[in-house]
Amino acid sequence: MRKVSFAEFGGPDVLQVIDAEEPHAGPGQVRISVRAAGVNPVDWRIREGQFQFQKTHPVDLPAGVGQDAAGVVDEVGEDVEGIEAGDPVFGRGSSTYAEFAVLDSWARIPEGLTFEEAAGYPSVGETALRIMREVGVRPGQTLLVSGASGGVGSTVLQIARDRGITVIGTAGAKNQDYLRGLGALATTYGDGWVGRVRKLGDVDAALDLAGSGVIRELVELTGSPQKVISIGDLGAPALGVRFSGVSGDKAAALAEVADLIARGRLHIPVEKSYTLAEAAAAHTDSRAGHTRGRRVMVI
């Protein structure tokens, strides 16, 4: 089978499409014929070696790329119930930029969702649910989301709206209407952004999604580092802010995501699609940020 792999840490040019042996489902796993794979910032962070001195994403080289995928089940491992070959699913696993991938957690694709769309949900859905829980924001409160137009931000905004949480979101000028369409109070980042946020309201909690060096300001706006969570700035702990990088109950999160989609409460657009041969371009674009929704690989 074809898959994207890298044999050394580095820039996008280290990615190669290679011929590899097909993986097989072990106990508690399923294998899918991949139709699409989600592109996430963690993919290029791993490729660059950013996590090599942490325990969250250990990598042995050569390594495959990708955690999210959607496709059709073609192998069911031992102790797996309620799913069978031929079922369309989306979920999380490893080396998903490939023609076949093994998933450790999954959910059935909600009716009406394409494989391309479904591939964009697993990691961003789990991450959004996890960091909202960790930051402790409650209905009736106001949440500030820095870097709100990407996949995780788009998901947070919609979950917050469903829960009765007010969101102030920062993004580039071209994405202001997009944020408002998701129910957020929107403003731009850049010079004077703290003052613009204050004009929109008091902030009870904040999420740093872009890692753009705003941790100190988020602490200032919330009044405490305990009220801020980052998924984008590895230096956040030095300022007393938690960096959230370890997934929780992925199967439960996927089930909740599927329910939100089925109820029409969550929709994440696919901004751009790529082929396996365009993996380097996908990583370059993802790293540049300014995403509106999701980027996916189409197999």
Short mmCIF file of C-alpha atoms in Angstrom, two decimals:
data_model
loop_
_atom_site.label_atom_id
_atom_site.label_comp_id
_atom_site.label_asym_id
_atom_site.label_seq_id
_atom_site.Cartn_x
_atom_site.Cartn_y
_atom_site.Cartn_z
CA MET A 1 0.00 0.00 0.00
CA ARG A 2 1.01 3.64 -0.37
CA LYS A 3 1.58 5.78 2.71
CA VAL A 4 3.32 8.99 3.72
CA SER A 5 6.41 8.49 5.86
CA PHE A 6 9.49 10.35 7.11
CA ALA A 7 12.89 8.90 8.07
CA GLU A 8 14.30 12.01 9.79
CA PHE A 9 12.92 15.05 11.59
CA GLY A 10 12.81 18.22 9.58
CA GLY A 11 10.82 20.37 7.19
CA PRO A 12 8.02 19.28 4.85
CA ASP A 13 10.60 17.99 2.35
CA VAL A 14 11.33 14.96 4.58
CA LEU A 15 7.87 13.56 3.77
CA GLN A 16 7.82 10.80 1.17
CA VAL A 17 5.15 8.54 -0.29
CA ILE A 18 6.44 4.98 0.06
CA ASP A 19 5.26 1.43 -0.56
CA ALA A 20 4.67 -0.24 2.80
CA GLU A 21 3.20 -3.39 4.28
CA GLU A 22 -0.46 -3.17 5.18
CA PRO A 23 -1.21 -2.87 8.92
CA HIS A 24 -3.68 -5.25 10.58
CA ALA A 25 -6.21 -4.78 13.35
CA GLY A 26 -5.19 -6.03 16.77
CA PRO A 27 -7.46 -6.60 19.80
CA GLY A 28 -9.82 -3.70 20.33
CA GLN A 29 -8.99 -2.19 16.95
CA VAL A 30 -10.45 -1.96 13.47
CA ARG A 31 -8.70 -1.49 10.15
CA ILE A 32 -10.20 0.75 7.51
CA SER A 33 -9.72 1.31 3.84
CA VAL A 34 -8.94 5.01 4.16
CA ARG A 35 -10.99 7.39 2.06
CA ALA A 36 -9.72 10.60 3.69
CA ALA A 37 -7.34 11.62 6.50
CA GLY A 38 -7.41 14.76 8.63
CA VAL A 39 -4.44 17.16 8.64
CA ASN A 40 -3.68 18.47 12.13
CA PRO A 41 -0.98 20.81 13.51
CA VAL A 42 0.25 17.96 15.72
CA ASP A 43 1.21 16.11 12.51
CA TRP A 44 3.82 18.68 11.48
CA ARG A 45 4.89 19.27 15.09
CA ILE A 46 5.73 15.56 15.33
CA ARG A 47 7.48 15.65 11.94
CA GLU A 48 9.61 18.58 13.12
CA GLY A 49 10.58 16.68 16.28
CA GLN A 50 8.97 19.17 18.66
CA PHE A 51 7.80 16.43 21.04
CA GLN A 52 10.97 14.35 21.14
CA PHE A 53 11.84 15.41 24.67
CA GLN A 54 8.28 14.93 25.93
CA LYS A 55 6.29 11.78 26.57
CA THR A 56 3.10 12.81 24.78
CA HIS A 57 3.98 11.76 21.21
CA PRO A 58 6.97 9.37 21.17
CA VAL A 59 8.24 8.60 17.66
CA ASP A 60 10.44 5.83 16.33
CA LEU A 61 11.88 6.56 12.88
CA PRO A 62 11.00 5.89 10.14
CA ALA A 63 7.44 6.88 11.01
CA GLY A 64 4.10 7.30 9.35
CA VAL A 65 2.03 10.47 9.55
CA GLY A 66 -1.49 11.27 10.70
CA GLN A 67 -3.95 10.41 13.47
CA ASP A 68 -7.40 11.02 11.95
CA ALA A 69 -9.17 9.16 9.19
CA ALA A 70 -12.51 8.19 7.71
CA GLY A 71 -13.17 5.12 5.64
CA VAL A 72 -14.74 1.68 5.40
CA VAL A 73 -14.03 -1.05 7.95
CA ASP A 74 -12.39 -4.09 6.37
CA GLU A 75 -10.88 -5.83 9.42
CA VAL A 76 -12.30 -6.16 12.92
CA GLY A 77 -10.00 -7.10 15.78
CA GLU A 78 -10.75 -9.36 18.73
CA ASP A 79 -13.06 -8.06 21.46
CA VAL A 80 -14.65 -5.49 19.12
CA GLU A 81 -18.44 -5.45 19.11
CA GLY A 82 -21.09 -3.44 17.31
CA ILE A 83 -19.10 -2.87 14.14
CA GLU A 84 -18.43 -5.05 11.11
CA ALA A 85 -16.70 -5.03 7.74
CA GLY A 86 -18.35 -2.60 5.37
CA ASP A 87 -19.36 -0.05 8.01
CA PRO A 88 -18.35 3.59 7.32
CA VAL A 89 -16.52 5.07 10.33
CA PHE A 90 -14.34 8.01 11.34
CA GLY A 91 -11.83 7.89 14.14
CA ARG A 92 -8.31 8.09 15.49
CA GLY A 93 -5.34 5.82 15.06
CA SER A 94 -1.85 6.10 13.60
CA SER A 95 -0.20 6.52 10.19
CA THR A 96 -3.50 7.57 8.65
CA TYR A 97 -1.98 9.27 5.58
CA ALA A 98 -2.20 5.88 3.88
CA GLU A 99 -4.43 3.56 1.90
CA PHE A 100 -5.11 1.43 4.98
CA ALA A 101 -4.95 2.42 8.66
CA VAL A 102 -5.71 0.90 12.05
CA LEU A 103 -8.02 2.85 14.36
CA ASP A 104 -8.05 2.59 18.15
CA SER A 105 -11.25 4.63 18.55
CA TRP A 106 -14.07 5.30 16.13
CA ALA A 107 -17.71 6.13 15.58
CA ARG A 108 -20.11 5.54 12.72
CA ILE A 109 -20.19 8.38 10.24
CA PRO A 110 -23.46 10.31 10.70
CA GLU A 111 -25.89 10.17 7.82
CA GLY A 112 -25.27 12.77 5.14
CA LEU A 113 -21.59 13.32 6.01
CA THR A 114 -19.00 12.57 3.31
CA PHE A 115 -15.75 10.73 4.08
CA GLU A 116 -13.85 13.93 3.30
CA GLU A 117 -15.90 15.90 5.82
CA ALA A 118 -15.83 13.14 8.45
CA ALA A 119 -12.01 12.93 8.39
CA GLY A 120 -11.83 16.48 9.69
CA TYR A 121 -13.61 15.83 13.00
CA PRO A 122 -11.86 13.25 15.24
CA SER A 123 -8.92 15.13 16.78
CA VAL A 124 -10.49 18.58 16.72
CA GLY A 125 -13.68 17.24 18.30
CA GLU A 126 -11.85 15.39 21.08
CA THR A 127 -9.51 18.33 21.66
CA ALA A 128 -12.32 20.89 21.83
CA LEU A 129 -14.32 18.84 24.32
CA ARG A 130 -11.22 18.14 26.44
CA ILE A 131 -9.88 21.68 26.71
CA MET A 132 -13.31 23.14 27.44
CA ARG A 133 -13.60 20.63 30.28
CA GLU A 134 -10.09 21.35 31.53
CA VAL A 135 -10.50 25.13 31.52
CA GLY A 136 -13.73 24.73 33.50
CA VAL A 137 -15.90 27.16 31.53
CA ARG A 138 -19.62 26.93 32.40
CA PRO A 139 -22.93 27.97 30.83
CA GLY A 140 -23.48 31.70 31.27
CA GLN A 141 -19.75 32.48 31.34
CA THR A 142 -17.56 34.05 28.65
CA LEU A 143 -14.73 32.13 26.98
CA LEU A 144 -11.96 33.84 24.98
CA VAL A 145 -10.58 31.78 22.11
CA SER A 146 -7.31 32.96 20.57
CA GLY A 147 -7.00 31.64 17.03
CA ALA A 148 -10.67 30.76 16.71
CA SER A 149 -11.17 30.11 12.99
CA GLY A 150 -9.33 26.79 12.62
CA GLY A 151 -10.69 23.31 13.18
CA VAL A 152 -10.49 23.26 16.98
CA GLY A 153 -11.71 26.84 17.23
CA SER A 154 -14.64 26.21 14.90
CA THR A 155 -15.59 23.23 17.05
CA VAL A 156 -15.22 25.08 20.37
CA LEU A 157 -17.41 27.93 19.14
CA GLN A 158 -20.24 25.59 18.16
CA ILE A 159 -20.07 23.45 21.31
CA ALA A 160 -20.05 26.62 23.40
CA ARG A 161 -23.12 27.93 21.58
CA ASP A 162 -24.87 24.61 22.21
CA ARG A 163 -24.02 24.88 25.94
CA GLY A 164 -24.99 28.50 26.44
CA ILE A 165 -21.42 29.82 26.75
CA THR A 166 -20.53 33.21 25.26
CA VAL A 167 -17.38 33.20 23.12
CA ILE A 168 -15.07 36.03 22.15
CA GLY A 169 -12.95 34.83 19.25
CA THR A 170 -9.82 36.34 17.69
CA ALA A 171 -8.85 35.69 14.09
CA GLY A 172 -7.60 37.46 10.99
CA ALA A 173 -9.63 40.21 9.36
CA LYS A 174 -10.92 37.93 6.60
CA ASN A 175 -12.40 35.48 9.13
CA GLN A 176 -14.43 37.91 11.22
CA ASP A 177 -17.74 37.17 9.48
CA TYR A 178 -16.99 33.44 9.70
CA LEU A 179 -16.64 33.66 13.49
CA ARG A 180 -19.81 35.71 13.81
CA GLY A 181 -21.61 33.10 11.74
CA LEU A 182 -20.65 30.54 14.40
CA GLY A 183 -22.11 32.73 17.13
CA ALA A 184 -18.94 34.37 18.45
CA LEU A 185 -18.17 37.97 19.31
CA ALA A 186 -15.32 38.49 16.89
CA THR A 187 -12.25 40.71 16.85
CA THR A 188 -8.88 40.74 15.14
CA TYR A 189 -5.53 39.95 16.70
CA GLY A 190 -2.55 42.29 16.34
CA ASP A 191 -1.78 45.62 17.98
CA GLY A 192 -4.40 46.64 20.52
CA TRP A 193 -6.21 43.30 20.54
CA VAL A 194 -6.40 43.14 24.36
CA GLY A 195 -8.26 46.44 24.45
CA ARG A 196 -10.63 45.28 21.73
CA VAL A 197 -11.40 42.13 23.72
CA ARG A 198 -12.09 44.15 26.87
CA LYS A 199 -14.64 46.23 24.98
CA LEU A 200 -16.53 43.04 24.14
CA GLY A 201 -16.82 41.89 27.74
CA ASP A 202 -15.19 40.35 30.80
CA VAL A 203 -13.41 37.05 30.24
CA ASP A 204 -13.90 34.07 32.58
CA ALA A 205 -11.57 31.61 30.82
CA ALA A 206 -9.34 31.50 27.74
CA LEU A 207 -7.98 29.01 25.22
CA ASP A 208 -4.76 29.52 23.24
CA LEU A 209 -5.15 27.53 20.03
CA ALA A 210 -2.64 29.21 17.74
CA GLY A 211 0.50 29.41 19.91
CA SER A 212 1.11 32.98 18.77
CA GLY A 213 2.79 34.24 21.95
CA VAL A 214 -0.26 35.61 23.75
CA ILE A 215 -0.13 33.61 27.01
CA ARG A 216 0.72 36.61 29.21
CA GLU A 217 -2.17 38.60 27.77
CA LEU A 218 -4.60 35.73 28.26
CA VAL A 219 -3.55 35.44 31.89
CA GLU A 220 -4.01 39.20 32.27
CA LEU A 221 -7.51 39.06 30.76
CA THR A 222 -8.69 36.11 32.88
CA GLY A 223 -6.86 37.12 36.05
CA SER A 224 -5.22 33.73 36.60
CA PRO A 225 -2.99 31.22 34.74
CA GLN A 226 -5.33 28.51 36.06
CA LYS A 227 -8.06 29.90 33.80
CA VAL A 228 -6.01 29.46 30.61
CA ILE A 229 -5.29 26.33 28.58
CA SER A 230 -2.94 26.17 25.58
CA ILE A 231 -2.62 23.60 22.83
CA GLY A 232 -0.32 25.72 20.69
CA ASP A 233 2.47 27.10 22.90
CA LEU A 234 4.93 24.59 24.34
CA GLY A 235 6.34 27.38 26.50
CA ALA A 236 3.01 27.92 28.29
CA PRO A 237 3.98 25.89 31.43
CA ALA A 238 6.84 28.31 32.11
CA LEU A 239 4.16 30.96 32.64
CA GLY A 240 2.03 28.74 34.85
CA VAL A 241 -0.40 27.81 32.08
CA ARG A 242 -1.27 24.20 31.36
CA PHE A 243 -0.34 22.78 27.93
CA SER A 244 -2.96 20.20 27.04
CA GLY A 245 -1.55 17.53 24.78
CA VAL A 246 -2.81 14.18 26.09
CA SER A 247 -6.11 12.84 24.81
CA GLY A 248 -8.84 11.71 27.17
CA ASP A 249 -11.56 9.15 26.45
CA LYS A 250 -11.42 9.25 22.66
CA ALA A 251 -14.29 6.82 22.05
CA ALA A 252 -16.64 8.83 24.27
CA ALA A 253 -15.56 12.07 22.61
CA LEU A 254 -16.19 10.65 19.13
CA ALA A 255 -19.64 9.48 20.18
CA GLU A 256 -20.44 12.99 21.45
CA VAL A 257 -19.09 14.55 18.25
CA ALA A 258 -21.22 12.20 16.14
CA ASP A 259 -24.27 13.17 18.20
CA LEU A 260 -23.59 16.89 17.76
CA ILE A 261 -23.26 16.41 14.01
CA ALA A 262 -26.42 14.30 13.79
CA ARG A 263 -28.38 16.96 15.71
CA GLY A 264 -27.16 19.69 13.37
CA ARG A 265 -25.22 21.42 16.14
CA LEU A 266 -21.74 20.95 14.68
CA HIS A 267 -20.45 21.50 11.16
CA ILE A 268 -16.82 22.05 10.16
CA PRO A 269 -16.19 23.00 6.53
CA VAL A 270 -13.33 21.48 4.55
CA GLU A 271 -11.19 24.39 3.42
CA LYS A 272 -8.85 22.42 1.18
CA SER A 273 -8.13 18.84 0.12
CA TYR A 274 -4.80 17.26 -0.85
CA THR A 275 -3.53 13.99 -2.32
CA LEU A 276 -0.89 11.85 -0.61
CA ALA A 277 1.70 13.29 -2.99
CA GLU A 278 0.77 16.77 -1.71
CA ALA A 279 1.42 16.00 1.96
CA ALA A 280 4.30 18.48 2.14
CA ALA A 281 2.05 21.25 0.79
CA ALA A 282 -0.65 20.30 3.31
CA HIS A 283 1.83 20.65 6.18
CA THR A 284 3.17 23.93 4.84
CA ASP A 285 -0.35 25.35 4.61
CA SER A 286 -1.33 24.03 8.04
CA ARG A 287 1.76 25.53 9.65
CA ALA A 288 1.02 28.91 8.07
CA GLY A 289 -2.29 29.00 9.96
CA HIS A 290 -5.22 31.25 8.98
CA THR A 291 -7.30 28.14 8.34
CA ARG A 292 -11.07 28.37 8.11
CA GLY A 293 -12.26 24.89 9.04
CA ARG A 294 -10.26 21.79 8.09
CA ARG A 295 -7.63 20.49 5.69
CA VAL A 296 -7.80 16.84 4.65
CA MET A 297 -5.92 14.29 2.59
CA VAL A 298 -8.09 12.44 0.06
CA ILE A 299 -6.92 8.91 -0.66
#
